[in-house]
Coordinates of N, CA and C in Angstrom, one line a residue:
X1355 N -93.6 1.7 -142.7 CA -92.6 1.1 -143.5 C -91.7 0.4 -142.6
X1356 N -91.5 -0.9 -142.8 CA -90.5 -1.7 -142.0 C -89.1 -1.5 -142.6
X1357 N -88.2 -1.5 -141.7 CA -86.8 -1.3 -142.1 C -86.1 -2.7 -142.4
X1358 N -85.3 -2.7 -143.4 CA -84.6 -3.9 -143.7 C -83.2 -4.0 -143.1
X1359 N -83.0 -3.0 -142.2 CA -81.6 -2.9 -141.5 C -81.5 -3.8 -140.3
X1360 N -80.3 -4.2 -140.1 CA -80.1 -5.0 -138.8 C -80.2 -4.0 -137.7
X1361 N -80.5 -4.5 -136.5 CA -80.7 -3.6 -135.3 C -79.4 -2.7 -135.1
X1362 N -78.2 -3.2 -135.2 CA -77.1 -2.3 -135.0 C -76.9 -1.3 -136.1
X1363 N -77.3 -1.7 -137.3 CA -77.2 -0.7 -138.5 C -78.3 0.4 -138.2
X1364 N -79.5 0.0 -137.8 CA -80.5 1.0 -137.5 C -80.1 1.9 -136.4
X1365 N -79.4 1.4 -135.4 CA -78.9 2.2 -134.2 C -77.9 3.2 -134.7
X1366 N -77.0 2.7 -135.6 CA -76.0 3.6 -136.2 C -76.6 4.6 -137.0
X1367 N -77.5 4.3 -137.9 CA -78.2 5.3 -138.7 C -78.9 6.3 -137.9
X1368 N -79.6 5.9 -136.8 CA -80.4 6.9 -135.9 C -79.3 7.8 -135.3
X1369 N -78.2 7.3 -134.8 CA -77.1 8.2 -134.3 C -76.6 9.2 -135.3
X1370 N -76.4 8.7 -136.5 CA -75.9 9.5 -137.6 C -77.0 10.7 -137.8
X1371 N -78.2 10.4 -137.9 CA -79.3 11.3 -138.2 C -79.4 12.3 -137.0
X1372 N -79.3 11.8 -135.8 CA -79.3 12.7 -134.6 C -78.2 13.7 -134.6
X1373 N -77.0 13.2 -134.9 CA -75.9 14.2 -134.9 C -75.9 15.1 -136.0
X1374 N -76.4 14.6 -137.2 CA -76.6 15.5 -138.4 C -77.5 16.7 -138.0
X1375 N -78.7 16.3 -137.4 CA -79.7 17.3 -137.1 C -79.2 18.3 -136.1
X1376 N -78.5 17.8 -135.1 CA -77.9 18.8 -134.0 C -76.8 19.7 -134.6
X1377 N -76.0 19.1 -135.5 CA -74.9 19.9 -136.0 C -75.5 20.9 -137.1
X1378 N -76.5 20.5 -137.8 CA -77.1 21.4 -138.7 C -77.7 22.6 -138.0
X1379 N -78.4 22.4 -136.9 CA -78.8 23.6 -136.1 C -77.7 24.4 -135.6
X1380 N -76.6 23.8 -135.2 CA -75.5 24.6 -134.8 C -74.9 25.5 -135.9
X1381 N -74.9 24.9 -137.1 CA -74.3 25.6 -138.3 C -75.2 26.8 -138.6
X1382 N -76.5 26.5 -138.7 CA -77.5 27.6 -139.0 C -77.4 28.7 -138.0
X1383 N -77.5 28.4 -136.7 CA -77.5 29.4 -135.7 C -76.1 30.2 -135.8
X1384 N -75.0 29.5 -135.8 CA -73.7 30.2 -135.7 C -73.5 31.0 -137.0
X1385 N -74.0 30.6 -138.1 CA -73.8 31.3 -139.4 C -74.5 32.7 -139.3
X1386 N -75.5 32.8 -138.4 CA -76.3 34.0 -138.3 C -75.8 34.9 -137.1
X1387 N -74.8 34.5 -136.4 CA -74.3 35.3 -135.2 C -73.5 36.5 -135.7
X1388 N -73.0 36.4 -136.9 CA -72.2 37.6 -137.5 C -70.7 37.6 -137.0
X1389 N -70.3 36.4 -136.5 CA -68.9 36.4 -136.0 C -68.2 35.5 -137.0
X1390 N -66.9 35.8 -137.2 CA -66.0 35.0 -138.1 C -65.5 33.9 -137.3
X1391 N -65.6 32.7 -137.9 CA -65.2 31.5 -137.3 C -64.1 30.9 -138.2
X1392 N -62.9 30.6 -137.7 CA -61.8 30.0 -138.4 C -61.5 28.6 -137.8
X1393 N -61.5 27.6 -138.6 CA -61.2 26.3 -138.1 C -60.3 25.6 -139.1
X1394 N -59.5 24.6 -138.6 CA -58.6 23.9 -139.5 C -59.2 22.7 -140.0
X1395 N -59.0 22.3 -141.3 CA -59.5 21.1 -141.8 C -58.6 20.0 -141.3
X1396 N -59.2 18.7 -141.4 CA -58.4 17.6 -141.0 C -58.8 16.4 -141.9
X1397 N -57.7 15.8 -142.4 CA -58.0 14.6 -143.3 C -58.5 13.4 -142.6
X1398 N -58.3 13.4 -141.3 CA -58.9 12.2 -140.4 C -59.6 12.9 -139.3
X1399 N -60.8 13.2 -139.4 CA -61.6 13.9 -138.4 C -61.9 12.9 -137.2
X1400 N -62.0 13.5 -136.0 CA -62.3 12.8 -134.8 C -63.8 12.6 -134.7
X1401 N -64.2 12.0 -133.6 CA -65.7 11.8 -133.4 C -66.4 13.2 -133.1
X1402 N -65.7 14.2 -132.6 CA -66.3 15.5 -132.4 C -66.4 16.3 -133.7
X1403 N -65.7 15.9 -134.8 CA -65.7 16.6 -136.0 C -66.7 16.0 -137.0
X1404 N -67.9 15.7 -136.6 CA -68.8 15.0 -137.5 C -69.0 15.9 -138.7
X1405 N -69.1 15.2 -139.9 CA -69.3 15.8 -141.1 C -68.2 16.8 -141.5
X1406 N -67.0 16.7 -140.9 CA -65.9 17.5 -141.1 C -66.3 19.0 -140.7
X1407 N -67.1 19.2 -139.8 CA -67.5 20.5 -139.3 C -66.9 20.7 -137.9
X1408 N -65.7 21.2 -137.8 CA -65.1 21.4 -136.5 C -65.4 22.7 -135.9
X1409 N -66.7 22.9 -135.6 CA -67.1 24.1 -134.9 C -67.5 23.7 -133.5
X1410 N -67.3 24.6 -132.6 CA -67.6 24.3 -131.2 C -69.1 24.5 -131.0
X1411 N -69.8 23.5 -130.4 CA -71.2 23.7 -130.2 C -71.5 24.7 -129.0
X1412 N -72.5 25.4 -129.3 CA -73.0 26.3 -128.2 C -74.0 25.5 -127.4
X1413 N -73.6 25.3 -126.1 CA -74.5 24.4 -125.3 C -76.0 24.8 -125.2
X1414 N -76.3 26.1 -125.2 CA -77.7 26.5 -125.2 C -78.4 26.1 -126.5
X1415 N -77.8 26.2 -127.5 CA -78.4 25.7 -128.8 C -78.6 24.2 -128.8
X1416 N -77.6 23.5 -128.4 CA -77.8 22.0 -128.3 C -78.9 21.7 -127.3
X1417 N -79.0 22.3 -126.2 CA -80.1 22.0 -125.3 C -81.4 22.3 -125.9
X1418 N -81.6 23.4 -126.6 CA -82.8 23.8 -127.2 C -83.2 22.8 -128.3
X1419 N -82.2 22.5 -129.1 CA -82.5 21.5 -130.2 C -82.9 20.1 -129.7
X1420 N -82.3 19.6 -128.6 CA -82.6 18.3 -128.1 C -84.0 18.4 -127.5
X1421 N -84.4 19.6 -126.8 CA -85.7 19.8 -126.2 C -86.8 19.8 -127.4
X1422 N -86.4 20.5 -128.4 CA -87.4 20.5 -129.6 C -87.6 19.2 -130.2
X1423 N -86.5 18.4 -130.4 CA -86.6 17.1 -131.0 C -87.4 16.2 -130.1
X1424 N -87.3 16.4 -128.8 CA -88.1 15.5 -127.8 C -87.9 14.0 -128.1
X1425 N -86.7 13.6 -128.4 CA -86.5 12.2 -128.6 C -86.8 11.7 -130.0
X1426 N -87.4 12.5 -130.8 CA -87.7 12.1 -132.2 C -86.6 12.5 -133.2
X1427 N -86.5 11.8 -134.2 CA -85.5 12.2 -135.2 C -86.2 12.7 -136.5
X1428 N -85.6 13.7 -137.1 CA -86.2 14.1 -138.5 C -86.1 13.0 -139.4
X1429 N -87.1 12.9 -140.2 CA -87.1 11.8 -141.3 C -88.3 12.1 -142.2
X1430 N -88.6 11.0 -143.0 CA -89.7 11.2 -143.9 C -91.0 11.4 -143.2
X1431 N -91.6 12.5 -143.5 CA -92.8 12.9 -142.8 C -92.6 13.6 -141.5
X1432 N -91.4 13.8 -141.1 CA -91.1 14.5 -139.8 C -90.0 15.5 -140.1
X1433 N -90.3 16.6 -140.6 CA -89.3 17.6 -140.9 C -88.8 18.4 -139.7
X1434 N -87.8 19.1 -139.8 CA -87.2 20.0 -138.8 C -87.1 21.3 -139.3
X1435 N -87.6 22.3 -138.6 CA -87.6 23.7 -139.0 C -86.9 24.5 -138.0
X1436 N -85.9 25.3 -138.3 CA -85.2 26.2 -137.4 C -85.6 27.5 -137.7
X1437 N -86.3 28.1 -136.7 CA -86.8 29.5 -136.8 C -85.9 30.3 -135.9
X1438 N -85.4 31.4 -136.4 CA -84.4 32.2 -135.7 C -84.9 33.6 -135.6
X1439 N -84.9 34.2 -134.4 CA -85.3 35.6 -134.3 C -84.0 36.4 -134.0
X1440 N -83.6 37.3 -134.9 CA -82.3 38.0 -134.6 C -82.6 39.5 -134.4
X1441 N -81.7 40.1 -133.7 CA -81.7 41.5 -133.5 C -80.6 42.0 -134.5
X1442 N -80.9 43.1 -135.2 CA -79.9 43.6 -136.2 C -78.8 44.3 -135.5
X1443 N -77.7 44.4 -136.2 CA -76.5 45.1 -135.7 C -76.8 46.6 -135.6
X1444 N -76.3 47.2 -134.6 CA -76.5 48.7 -134.4 C -75.1 49.3 -134.9
X1445 N -75.2 50.3 -135.6 CA -74.0 51.0 -136.1 C -73.9 52.3 -135.3
X1446 N -72.7 52.5 -134.7 CA -72.4 53.7 -134.0 C -71.8 54.7 -135.1
X1447 N -72.6 55.8 -135.3 CA -72.2 56.7 -136.3 C -70.9 57.5 -136.0
X1448 N -70.6 57.7 -134.7 CA -69.4 58.4 -134.3 C -68.1 57.6 -134.6
X1449 N -68.2 56.3 -134.3 CA -66.9 55.5 -134.5 C -67.0 54.6 -135.7
X1450 N -68.2 54.5 -136.3 CA -68.4 53.6 -137.5 C -68.0 52.2 -137.2
X1451 N -68.2 51.7 -135.9 CA -68.0 50.3 -135.6 C -69.4 49.6 -135.5
X1452 N -69.4 48.3 -135.8 CA -70.6 47.6 -135.6 C -70.6 46.8 -134.3
X1453 N -71.7 46.7 -133.7 CA -71.9 45.9 -132.5 C -72.8 44.7 -132.9
X1454 N -72.3 43.5 -132.9 CA -73.2 42.3 -133.2 C -73.9 41.8 -132.0
X1455 N -75.1 41.6 -132.1 CA -75.9 41.0 -131.0 C -76.2 39.6 -131.3
X1456 N -76.2 38.8 -130.2 CA -76.5 37.4 -130.4 C -78.1 37.2 -130.6
X1457 N -78.5 36.1 -131.2 CA -79.9 35.9 -131.4 C -80.8 36.1 -130.1
X1458 N -81.8 36.8 -130.2 CA -82.8 37.0 -129.1 C -83.3 35.7 -128.7
X1459 N -83.6 34.8 -129.6 CA -84.2 33.5 -129.3 C -84.0 32.6 -130.5
X1460 N -84.1 31.3 -130.2 CA -84.0 30.3 -131.3 C -85.1 29.3 -131.0
X1461 N -86.0 29.2 -131.9 CA -87.1 28.3 -131.9 C -86.9 27.1 -132.8
X1462 N -87.1 25.9 -132.4 CA -87.0 24.7 -133.2 C -88.3 24.1 -133.3
X1463 N -88.9 24.0 -134.5 CA -90.3 23.5 -134.7 C -90.2 22.2 -135.4
X1464 N -90.8 21.2 -134.9 CA -90.9 20.0 -135.6 C -92.3 19.7 -136.2

């Protein structure tokens, strides 16, 4: 399928899709870490607040996502699957406190 977009528009769209995919992976992984995240909303987000999601990226997650994407973008016929292997929290019966463990691994499958 040929694109009717101008070269600059296509470049901008590809950039948007890339950042959306990378930020989506960050949101999915961080949502499963079991840690509370508080961020302030902004009526005029900066370049680092794509999609009004002002969460700090975890460098290891970004690295693995870029490696899995291998220069390709998700799109029609090219889906992105985030597969996460988690260790469950261990509860100490004596103190009744939870210990959250970070994901053992994160696999991105295209």
